[in-house]
Short mmCIF file of C-alpha atoms in Angstrom, two decimals:
data_model
loop_
_atom_site.label_atom_id
_atom_site.label_comp_id
_atom_site.label_asym_id
_atom_site.label_seq_id
_atom_site.Cartn_x
_atom_site.Cartn_y
_atom_site.Cartn_z
CA MET A 56 65.92 -4.42 -33.16
CA ARG A 57 67.57 -4.99 -36.51
CA ASP A 58 64.48 -5.87 -38.53
CA ALA A 59 60.82 -4.86 -38.82
CA SER A 60 59.62 -7.78 -36.71
CA GLY A 61 62.36 -8.20 -34.11
CA TRP A 62 60.24 -6.38 -31.53
CA ILE A 63 57.90 -9.36 -31.37
CA ARG A 64 60.38 -11.40 -29.32
CA ALA A 65 60.44 -8.59 -26.74
CA LEU A 66 56.70 -8.82 -26.08
CA ALA A 67 55.75 -10.13 -22.63
CA PRO A 68 52.74 -10.22 -20.30
CA SER A 69 52.30 -7.38 -17.83
CA GLY A 70 53.38 -9.40 -14.79
CA PRO A 71 55.83 -12.26 -14.31
CA SER A 72 56.41 -14.68 -17.18
CA TRP A 73 53.73 -17.35 -17.46
CA SER A 74 54.43 -21.01 -16.92
CA PRO A 75 53.16 -23.49 -19.53
CA VAL A 76 50.40 -24.44 -17.09
CA GLU A 77 49.33 -20.80 -16.72
CA LEU A 78 49.34 -20.32 -20.48
CA ALA A 79 47.23 -23.45 -20.96
CA ARG A 80 44.77 -22.27 -18.31
CA ARG A 81 44.28 -18.77 -19.69
CA ARG A 82 44.31 -19.37 -23.42
CA ALA A 83 41.14 -19.26 -25.53
CA ALA A 84 42.72 -20.59 -28.75
CA ASP A 85 43.18 -24.32 -29.25
CA ALA A 86 46.35 -26.05 -28.06
CA ALA A 87 47.71 -26.61 -31.59
CA THR A 88 47.49 -22.89 -32.42
CA ILE A 89 49.19 -21.96 -29.15
CA GLY A 90 51.93 -24.55 -29.64
CA ALA A 91 52.71 -23.42 -33.18
CA ALA A 92 52.82 -19.78 -32.06
CA VAL A 93 55.16 -20.58 -29.17
CA ASP A 94 57.52 -22.26 -31.62
CA ALA A 95 57.42 -19.22 -33.93
CA ILE A 96 57.52 -16.23 -31.57
CA GLY A 97 58.24 -17.60 -28.09
CA PRO A 98 56.08 -18.13 -24.99
CA ASN A 99 56.29 -14.55 -23.71
CA ALA A 100 54.92 -13.07 -26.93
CA VAL A 101 52.15 -15.66 -26.96
CA ALA A 102 51.29 -14.79 -23.34
CA TRP A 103 51.16 -11.11 -24.33
CA ALA A 104 48.70 -11.95 -27.12
CA VAL A 105 46.49 -14.00 -24.78
CA GLU A 106 46.47 -11.24 -22.15
CA THR A 107 45.83 -8.53 -24.74
CA ALA A 108 42.96 -10.43 -26.38
CA ASP A 109 41.33 -10.85 -22.97
CA ARG A 110 41.69 -7.12 -22.27
CA ILE A 111 40.21 -6.20 -25.66
CA THR A 112 37.23 -8.51 -25.15
CA ARG A 113 36.54 -7.20 -21.65
CA ARG A 114 36.70 -3.61 -22.93
CA PHE A 115 34.15 -4.42 -25.62
CA GLU A 116 31.85 -5.98 -23.01
CA GLU A 117 32.03 -2.94 -20.72
CA ASP A 118 31.50 -0.51 -23.61
CA GLY A 119 28.56 -2.61 -24.81
CA GLU A 120 26.96 -2.54 -21.37
CA LEU A 121 27.17 1.26 -21.31
CA LEU A 122 25.42 1.36 -24.71
CA GLY A 123 22.85 -1.24 -23.75
CA LEU A 124 24.09 -3.76 -26.33
CA PRO A 125 24.23 -7.55 -25.89
CA THR A 126 27.78 -8.42 -24.88
CA ALA A 127 27.71 -11.97 -23.55
CA SER A 128 30.21 -14.45 -24.89
CA THR A 129 30.61 -18.22 -24.81
CA GLY A 130 34.18 -17.94 -26.04
CA PHE A 131 34.30 -17.02 -29.69
CA SER A 132 34.95 -13.29 -29.18
CA ARG A 133 38.11 -13.79 -27.15
CA GLN A 134 39.17 -16.79 -29.19
CA GLY A 135 38.88 -14.77 -32.39
CA ALA A 136 40.84 -11.83 -30.96
CA GLU A 137 43.51 -14.11 -29.58
CA GLU A 138 44.01 -16.10 -32.77
CA GLY A 139 44.02 -12.91 -34.83
CA LEU A 140 46.88 -11.49 -32.81
CA LEU A 141 48.80 -14.77 -32.95
CA VAL A 142 48.41 -15.22 -36.72
CA ALA A 143 49.53 -11.63 -37.35
CA LEU A 144 52.55 -11.95 -35.05
CA VAL A 145 53.61 -15.27 -36.56
CA ALA A 146 53.18 -13.88 -40.09
CA LEU A 147 55.42 -10.93 -39.21
CA ALA A 148 58.04 -13.06 -37.51
CA ARG A 149 58.24 -15.47 -40.43
CA GLU A 150 57.92 -12.73 -43.05
CA TRP A 151 54.97 -14.27 -44.83
CA THR A 152 53.81 -12.47 -47.96
CA PRO A 153 50.27 -11.01 -47.81
CA GLU A 154 48.84 -13.55 -50.24
CA THR A 155 49.95 -16.45 -48.03
CA ILE A 156 48.22 -15.11 -44.90
CA GLN A 157 44.98 -16.96 -44.31
CA GLY A 158 42.13 -16.64 -41.84
CA SER A 159 42.20 -18.77 -38.73
CA PRO A 160 40.92 -22.36 -39.06
CA ALA A 161 38.77 -21.54 -36.02
CA MET A 162 36.48 -19.41 -38.21
CA ALA A 163 34.40 -22.46 -39.12
CA GLY A 164 33.73 -23.24 -35.46
CA ILE A 165 33.09 -19.58 -34.64
CA ALA A 166 30.57 -19.33 -37.48
CA GLN A 167 28.88 -22.53 -36.36
CA ARG A 168 28.43 -21.27 -32.81
CA ALA A 169 27.24 -17.88 -34.04
CA VAL A 170 24.55 -19.44 -36.23
CA ARG A 171 23.36 -21.72 -33.44
CA GLN A 172 23.24 -18.84 -30.96
CA GLY A 173 21.29 -16.57 -33.29
CA VAL A 174 24.07 -14.00 -33.81
CA PRO A 175 23.47 -12.19 -37.16
CA ILE A 176 26.29 -12.12 -39.71
CA ASP A 177 26.55 -8.31 -39.77
CA ALA A 178 27.02 -8.24 -35.98
CA LEU A 179 29.62 -10.99 -36.25
CA VAL A 180 31.59 -9.20 -38.99
CA HIS A 181 31.35 -5.88 -37.15
CA LYS A 182 32.75 -7.49 -34.02
CA ALA A 183 35.54 -9.13 -36.03
CA TRP A 184 36.61 -5.80 -37.56
CA ALA A 185 36.34 -4.00 -34.21
CA SER A 186 38.54 -6.64 -32.61
CA HIS A 187 40.93 -6.39 -35.55
CA ALA A 188 41.20 -2.60 -35.16
CA ALA A 189 41.75 -2.87 -31.41
CA SER A 190 44.47 -5.50 -31.95
CA GLN A 191 46.22 -3.24 -34.42
CA GLU A 192 46.16 -0.38 -31.92
CA GLU A 193 47.73 -2.63 -29.28
CA MET A 194 50.53 -3.62 -31.64
CA LEU A 195 51.13 -0.01 -32.65
CA ALA A 196 51.58 0.85 -28.99
CA MET A 197 54.12 -1.95 -28.62
CA ILE A 198 56.03 -0.82 -31.69
CA GLU A 199 56.26 2.71 -30.28
CA ARG A 200 57.57 1.29 -27.02
CA LEU A 201 59.96 -1.39 -28.30
CA VAL A 202 61.23 -0.29 -31.71
CA PRO A 203 63.84 2.48 -32.13
CA PRO A 204 62.36 5.60 -33.77
CA ASP A 205 64.39 5.22 -36.96
CA GLN A 206 62.94 1.73 -37.49
CA GLN A 207 59.33 2.36 -36.51
CA ILE A 208 58.08 3.31 -39.97
CA SER A 209 59.17 0.00 -41.51
CA ALA A 210 57.81 -1.94 -38.50
CA VAL A 211 54.44 -0.20 -38.71
CA ARG A 212 54.30 -0.74 -42.48
CA ALA A 213 54.99 -4.46 -42.09
CA MET A 214 52.47 -4.81 -39.30
CA SER A 215 49.75 -2.91 -41.18
CA THR A 216 50.27 -5.02 -44.30
CA ALA A 217 50.02 -8.25 -42.34
CA MET A 218 46.97 -7.09 -40.38
CA PHE A 219 45.15 -5.91 -43.52
CA ALA A 220 45.77 -9.23 -45.23
CA TYR A 221 44.68 -11.17 -42.18
CA GLY A 222 41.57 -9.01 -41.68
CA ASN A 223 40.41 -9.57 -45.25
CA ALA A 224 41.12 -13.29 -45.08
CA THR A 225 39.32 -13.59 -41.74
CA VAL A 226 36.15 -11.78 -42.83
CA ARG A 227 36.05 -13.77 -46.06
CA ALA A 228 36.51 -17.08 -44.23
CA LEU A 229 34.03 -16.09 -41.54
CA THR A 230 31.36 -15.03 -44.03
CA GLU A 231 31.72 -18.15 -46.15
CA ALA A 232 31.65 -20.44 -43.10
CA TYR A 233 28.62 -18.63 -41.69
CA ARG A 234 26.65 -18.93 -44.92
CA ARG A 235 27.59 -22.58 -45.27
CA GLU A 236 26.54 -23.34 -41.69
CA ARG A 237 23.35 -21.34 -42.11
CA ARG A 238 22.32 -23.47 -45.08
CA GLN A 239 23.07 -26.68 -43.20
CA TRP A 240 21.54 -25.68 -39.89
CA ASP A 241 17.87 -26.38 -39.53
CA GLY A 242 17.07 -23.57 -37.20
CA ARG A 243 13.37 -23.18 -37.78
CA THR A 244 12.26 -24.80 -34.52
CA ARG A 245 14.91 -23.09 -32.42
CA GLN A 246 14.28 -19.72 -33.97
CA ALA A 247 10.55 -20.09 -33.34
CA ARG A 248 11.26 -20.94 -29.70
CA ARG A 249 13.62 -17.97 -29.34
CA ARG A 250 10.95 -15.71 -30.79
CA VAL A 251 8.29 -16.98 -28.36
CA ILE A 252 10.62 -16.64 -25.37
CA THR A 253 11.60 -13.11 -26.38
CA ASP A 254 7.96 -12.11 -26.87
CA LEU A 255 6.97 -13.58 -23.51
CA ALA A 256 9.84 -11.81 -21.73
CA ARG A 257 8.91 -8.49 -23.33
CA GLY A 258 5.30 -8.77 -22.20
CA ALA A 259 3.82 -9.30 -25.66
CA ALA A 260 0.59 -11.20 -26.11
CA VAL A 261 1.03 -14.94 -25.70
CA PRO A 262 0.77 -16.67 -29.10
CA VAL A 263 -2.01 -19.27 -29.25
CA ASP A 264 0.52 -21.91 -30.30
CA ALA A 265 3.19 -20.91 -27.75
CA GLU A 266 2.97 -24.10 -25.72
CA ALA A 267 3.06 -26.27 -28.83
CA ILE A 268 6.20 -24.46 -30.07
CA LEU A 269 7.94 -24.57 -26.70
CA GLY A 270 6.89 -28.09 -25.79
CA LEU A 271 5.98 -27.14 -22.21
CA SER A 272 3.12 -25.72 -20.18
CA LEU A 273 3.13 -22.00 -19.42
CA SER A 274 0.84 -22.51 -16.42
CA SER A 275 3.52 -24.53 -14.61
CA THR A 276 6.08 -23.31 -12.10
CA HIS A 277 9.09 -22.04 -14.02
CA CYS A 278 12.79 -22.23 -13.26
CA PHE A 279 14.84 -20.27 -15.79
CA ALA A 280 18.62 -20.01 -15.90
CA LEU A 281 21.28 -18.56 -18.15
CA ALA A 282 24.51 -20.54 -18.62
CA PHE A 283 27.71 -18.96 -19.91
CA SER A 284 31.40 -19.73 -19.95
CA THR A 285 33.32 -18.07 -17.13
CA GLY A 286 35.64 -15.36 -18.45
CA GLY A 287 34.45 -15.89 -22.03
CA ARG A 288 36.65 -18.96 -22.49
CA HIS A 289 35.93 -21.38 -25.29
CA ILE A 290 34.53 -24.68 -24.00
CA PRO A 291 34.43 -27.49 -26.58
CA ARG A 292 30.99 -29.04 -27.07
CA LEU A 293 29.48 -26.64 -24.55
CA GLU A 294 25.92 -27.17 -25.75
CA ASP A 295 26.18 -30.95 -25.43
CA ALA A 296 27.64 -30.66 -21.93
CA LEU A 297 24.89 -28.27 -20.83
CA ASP A 298 22.21 -30.45 -22.35
CA ALA A 299 23.43 -33.40 -20.25
CA PHE A 300 23.63 -31.17 -17.17
CA ALA A 301 20.11 -29.80 -17.73
CA ARG A 302 18.66 -33.31 -17.92
CA ARG A 303 20.40 -34.40 -14.72
CA ALA A 304 19.15 -31.23 -13.07
CA ALA A 305 15.63 -31.98 -14.31
CA ASP A 306 15.71 -35.27 -12.41
CA ALA A 307 17.01 -33.56 -9.26
CA LEU A 308 14.35 -30.82 -9.53
CA SER A 309 11.58 -33.34 -10.34
CA ALA A 310 10.88 -31.23 -13.43
CA ASP A 311 8.39 -32.46 -15.99
CA ARG A 312 9.96 -30.60 -18.93
CA VAL A 313 13.35 -29.08 -19.78
CA LEU A 314 14.35 -26.82 -22.67
CA VAL A 315 17.99 -26.08 -23.64
CA LEU A 316 18.34 -23.27 -26.15
CA PRO A 317 21.50 -21.39 -27.23
CA HIS A 318 20.72 -17.73 -27.72
CA ASP A 319 22.54 -14.38 -27.70
CA ALA A 320 25.93 -16.01 -27.07
CA ALA A 321 24.69 -17.92 -24.01
CA VAL A 322 22.58 -21.00 -23.33
CA GLN A 323 19.09 -20.71 -21.87
CA LEU A 324 17.96 -23.47 -19.50
CA TRP A 325 14.25 -23.70 -18.75
CA TRP A 326 12.67 -26.25 -16.45
CA THR A 327 8.94 -26.50 -15.67
CA LEU A 328 8.02 -27.97 -12.29
CA PRO A 329 4.75 -29.43 -11.03
CA ALA A 330 5.40 -27.89 -7.59
CA MET A 331 7.89 -25.76 -5.68
CA PRO A 332 10.96 -27.81 -4.64
CA GLU A 333 11.70 -28.08 -0.93
CA GLU A 334 15.41 -27.24 -1.40
CA ASP A 335 16.57 -23.98 -2.97
CA VAL A 336 17.20 -24.34 -6.69
CA ALA A 337 20.74 -22.93 -6.61
CA GLY A 338 21.74 -25.56 -4.06
CA ILE A 339 20.28 -28.32 -6.23
CA LEU A 340 22.11 -27.10 -9.33
CA ARG A 341 25.40 -26.84 -7.44
CA ARG A 342 24.96 -30.40 -6.22
CA VAL A 343 24.24 -31.66 -9.76
CA GLY A 344 27.40 -29.85 -10.91
CA PRO A 345 27.56 -27.62 -14.00
CA PRO A 346 30.27 -28.39 -16.58
CA ALA A 347 33.76 -27.13 -15.74
CA GLY A 348 34.28 -23.50 -16.71
CA VAL A 349 30.55 -22.75 -16.76
CA SER A 350 28.66 -20.29 -14.56
CA ILE A 351 24.88 -20.17 -14.25
CA GLY A 352 22.58 -17.31 -13.34
CA VAL A 353 19.31 -18.55 -11.85
CA GLY A 354 16.16 -16.47 -11.65
CA PRO A 355 13.46 -16.69 -8.98
CA LEU A 356 10.85 -19.43 -9.30
CA GLY A 357 7.53 -18.22 -10.66
CA ALA A 358 4.20 -19.63 -11.83
CA GLY A 359 2.36 -18.80 -15.02
CA VAL A 360 3.39 -16.30 -17.67
CA THR A 361 4.06 -13.53 -15.16
CA GLY A 362 6.19 -15.89 -13.10
CA PHE A 363 8.14 -16.86 -16.22
CA ARG A 364 8.90 -13.21 -16.97
CA ASP A 365 10.24 -12.69 -13.46
CA ALA A 366 12.33 -15.86 -13.74
CA TYR A 367 13.70 -14.83 -17.15
CA HIS A 368 14.74 -11.32 -16.17
CA GLY A 369 16.01 -12.48 -12.77
CA ALA A 370 18.27 -15.03 -14.48
CA HIS A 371 19.77 -12.29 -16.64
CA ASP A 372 20.32 -10.11 -13.57
CA ALA A 373 22.03 -12.95 -11.71
CA ALA A 374 24.17 -13.71 -14.76
CA ARG A 375 25.31 -10.07 -14.86
CA VAL A 376 26.76 -10.52 -11.38
CA GLY A 377 28.34 -13.85 -12.32
CA ARG A 378 30.04 -12.40 -15.39
CA THR A 379 31.46 -9.58 -13.31
CA ALA A 380 32.77 -11.98 -10.68
CA ASP A 381 34.45 -14.19 -13.32
CA VAL A 382 34.23 -17.21 -10.98
CA ASP A 383 32.58 -20.56 -11.74
CA ASP A 384 29.43 -20.75 -9.64
CA VAL A 385 25.65 -20.88 -9.61
CA TRP A 386 24.51 -17.29 -9.09
CA ASP A 387 21.15 -17.15 -7.35
CA TYR A 388 18.93 -14.10 -7.97
CA ASP A 389 17.72 -14.18 -4.36
CA ALA A 390 21.31 -13.75 -3.16
CA VAL A 391 22.63 -11.22 -5.68
CA ALA A 392 19.66 -9.18 -6.94
CA HIS A 393 20.85 -6.10 -5.02
CA LEU A 394 24.28 -6.34 -6.66
CA ALA A 395 22.70 -6.70 -10.09
CA LEU A 396 20.89 -3.41 -9.55
CA LEU A 397 24.16 -1.69 -8.65
CA LEU A 398 26.03 -3.23 -11.60
CA ALA A 399 23.42 -1.91 -14.03
CA ASP A 400 25.25 1.41 -13.67
CA ARG A 401 28.92 0.66 -13.03
CA ALA A 402 29.95 4.27 -12.69
CA ALA A 403 27.32 4.76 -9.98
CA ALA A 404 28.45 1.50 -8.33
CA ARG A 405 32.03 2.80 -8.16
CA ARG A 406 30.88 6.07 -6.63
CA PHE A 407 28.78 4.20 -4.08
CA ALA A 408 31.69 1.94 -3.05
CA ARG A 409 34.08 4.89 -2.71
CA HIS A 410 31.55 6.80 -0.63
CA GLU A 411 30.81 3.92 1.74
CA LEU A 412 34.31 2.47 2.18
CA GLY A 413 36.70 5.40 1.92
CA GLY A 414 40.07 4.31 3.29
CA LEU A 415 39.06 0.63 3.20
CA LEU A 416 39.63 0.76 -0.56
CA ALA A 417 43.38 1.15 -0.12
CA GLU A 418 45.55 -1.32 -2.03
CA ASP A 419 47.25 -2.90 0.95
CA ASP A 420 47.39 -6.49 2.23
CA ARG A 421 46.42 -5.45 5.74
CA ILE A 422 43.42 -3.47 4.49
CA ALA A 423 42.44 -6.35 2.21
CA ASP A 424 42.37 -8.66 5.26
CA ILE A 425 40.19 -6.16 7.11
CA ARG A 426 37.79 -5.90 4.15
CA LEU A 427 37.46 -9.67 3.86
CA THR A 428 36.96 -10.16 7.59
CA LEU A 429 34.42 -7.35 7.84
CA ARG A 430 32.44 -8.63 4.83
CA ARG A 431 32.18 -12.15 6.22
CA TYR A 432 31.44 -10.74 9.70
CA LEU A 433 28.45 -8.82 8.33
CA GLU A 434 27.33 -11.69 6.08
CA THR A 435 27.30 -14.13 9.00
CA GLY A 436 25.25 -11.87 11.25
CA ASN A 437 28.24 -10.54 13.22
CA SER A 438 29.51 -13.99 14.18
CA ARG A 439 33.17 -13.85 15.20
CA VAL A 440 33.24 -17.62 15.72
CA ALA A 441 31.93 -18.44 12.23
CA VAL A 442 34.33 -16.03 10.53
CA ALA A 443 37.29 -17.26 12.57
CA ALA A 444 36.56 -20.87 11.58
CA GLU A 445 36.15 -19.97 7.92
CA LEU A 446 39.30 -17.83 7.69
CA HIS A 447 41.40 -20.03 10.03
CA ILE A 448 42.14 -17.21 12.43
CA ALA A 449 41.40 -16.63 16.12
CA PRO A 450 38.10 -14.98 17.15
CA SER A 451 40.18 -12.28 18.82
CA THR A 452 41.78 -11.52 15.44
CA VAL A 453 38.32 -11.13 13.94
CA ALA A 454 37.38 -8.72 16.73
CA TYR A 455 40.60 -6.75 16.26
CA ARG A 456 40.08 -6.37 12.50
CA VAL A 457 36.45 -5.34 12.96
CA ALA A 458 37.57 -2.76 15.51
CA GLN A 459 40.14 -1.42 13.06
CA ALA A 460 37.43 -1.12 10.42
CA GLN A 461 35.22 0.75 12.87
CA GLU A 462 38.00 3.22 13.58
CA MET A 463 38.38 3.87 9.84
CA LEU A 464 34.67 4.04 9.02
CA GLY A 465 33.32 5.77 12.09
CA PRO A 466 29.53 5.77 12.70
CA ALA A 467 28.81 4.04 9.37
CA MET A 468 29.59 0.67 11.00
CA LYS A 469 26.50 0.99 13.21
CA ASP A 470 24.37 3.39 11.20
CA ARG A 471 24.73 1.91 7.67
CA PRO A 472 25.57 -1.80 7.95
CA VAL A 473 23.46 -2.77 4.92
CA GLN A 474 25.06 -0.20 2.65
CA LEU A 475 28.48 -1.10 3.99
CA LEU A 476 27.98 -4.79 3.25
CA MET A 477 26.76 -4.02 -0.27
CA ALA A 478 29.86 -1.90 -0.91
CA LEU A 479 32.14 -4.68 0.38
CA GLN A 480 30.41 -7.20 -1.86
CA LEU A 481 30.89 -4.85 -4.81
CA VAL A 482 34.63 -4.73 -4.14
CA GLN A 483 34.69 -8.52 -4.12
CA LEU A 484 33.05 -8.52 -7.57
CA MET A 485 35.01 -5.57 -8.97
CA PRO A 486 38.62 -5.69 -7.67
CA ASP A 487 39.50 -2.67 -9.81
CA LEU A 488 37.64 -0.53 -7.26
CA VAL A 489 40.69 -0.90 -5.01
CA HIS A 490 43.17 1.92 -5.53
#
């Protein structure tokens, strides 16, 4: 590397090079930003930035869960981290002077979403600086790996200067945009509704004007859901898309009222029903079809204030499972409540899976096939025919794989089938359990 920024062209994602389609699928930044960065630093370096931003955001979410902090994201956390890395890398590659480095144009949109989701400015700025510091650490590690020792000091100095300039510009742009949006946004009604919902969920006394503020009856049957973007990706006009979805779902549920309310970096969906629907709610919502890239955690149906509280907390539990799975779906509390309990303590969940599965956690294609077959075998009530049809294999192959699992697990297959199934479902949600 002959200059302080030549290492940038050597950056690459951890696996094979990404195709343009893969890059478009995994990016959080807008297409124009990605295209300009590809022109400046090449597709491999851009893919590295996208992958690194995703890793940083996921680490923040896991650390936040351990501390009991809200960590949900509808896209702006990863988008901000990704664009920060790209701007810094492009600035280095093109040798921009510090005074010409500006905050990302996406700051206005990020501030708008933050205001509408009730995220306070100090939390937003703190997250921006934390992401900035983590990005700088990632680039330092790359400099140590890619730049010859005699050139590392100049490379680090150039990178630090660019990152400092970008960090200041970003926080300034973010703060100004947030204040501007706050002045323009009439949030009184939404904030009042958020406050009532939070008080109800916490078990506080029901305000006398609660129904007037919410615009629905608390004595009804309640269906509460939490919608969020899968993998924290940015989805343009997410609130509008969910509003349309919620109204279609209201018709399918025969609901008399529906409330759509962004809050805590997610979107709350609340339907009140005159009676229990004959079909399960998750099935109805799947049939209606959430917007692409959106997952929904659905709580159990409940009547009255107590029923609402159960629905509210159940939706958050189901959403915890959905965020871990990182797959677009409607996550039904009735189906995943046991997994939500395990995921509340991830370290304990990992210990549980290791204890129950032992050798079935090996990182091997054959073992992976056995795990999948055994999980579906247990989930279908030990039906070889159903599993064979689903996996497109012979029933004898199902029997053979189950027998192999029994040899590896011993008496646990017969003595602890429930625990075994829970452990297998955990591995499906948390692939990093495989070693």
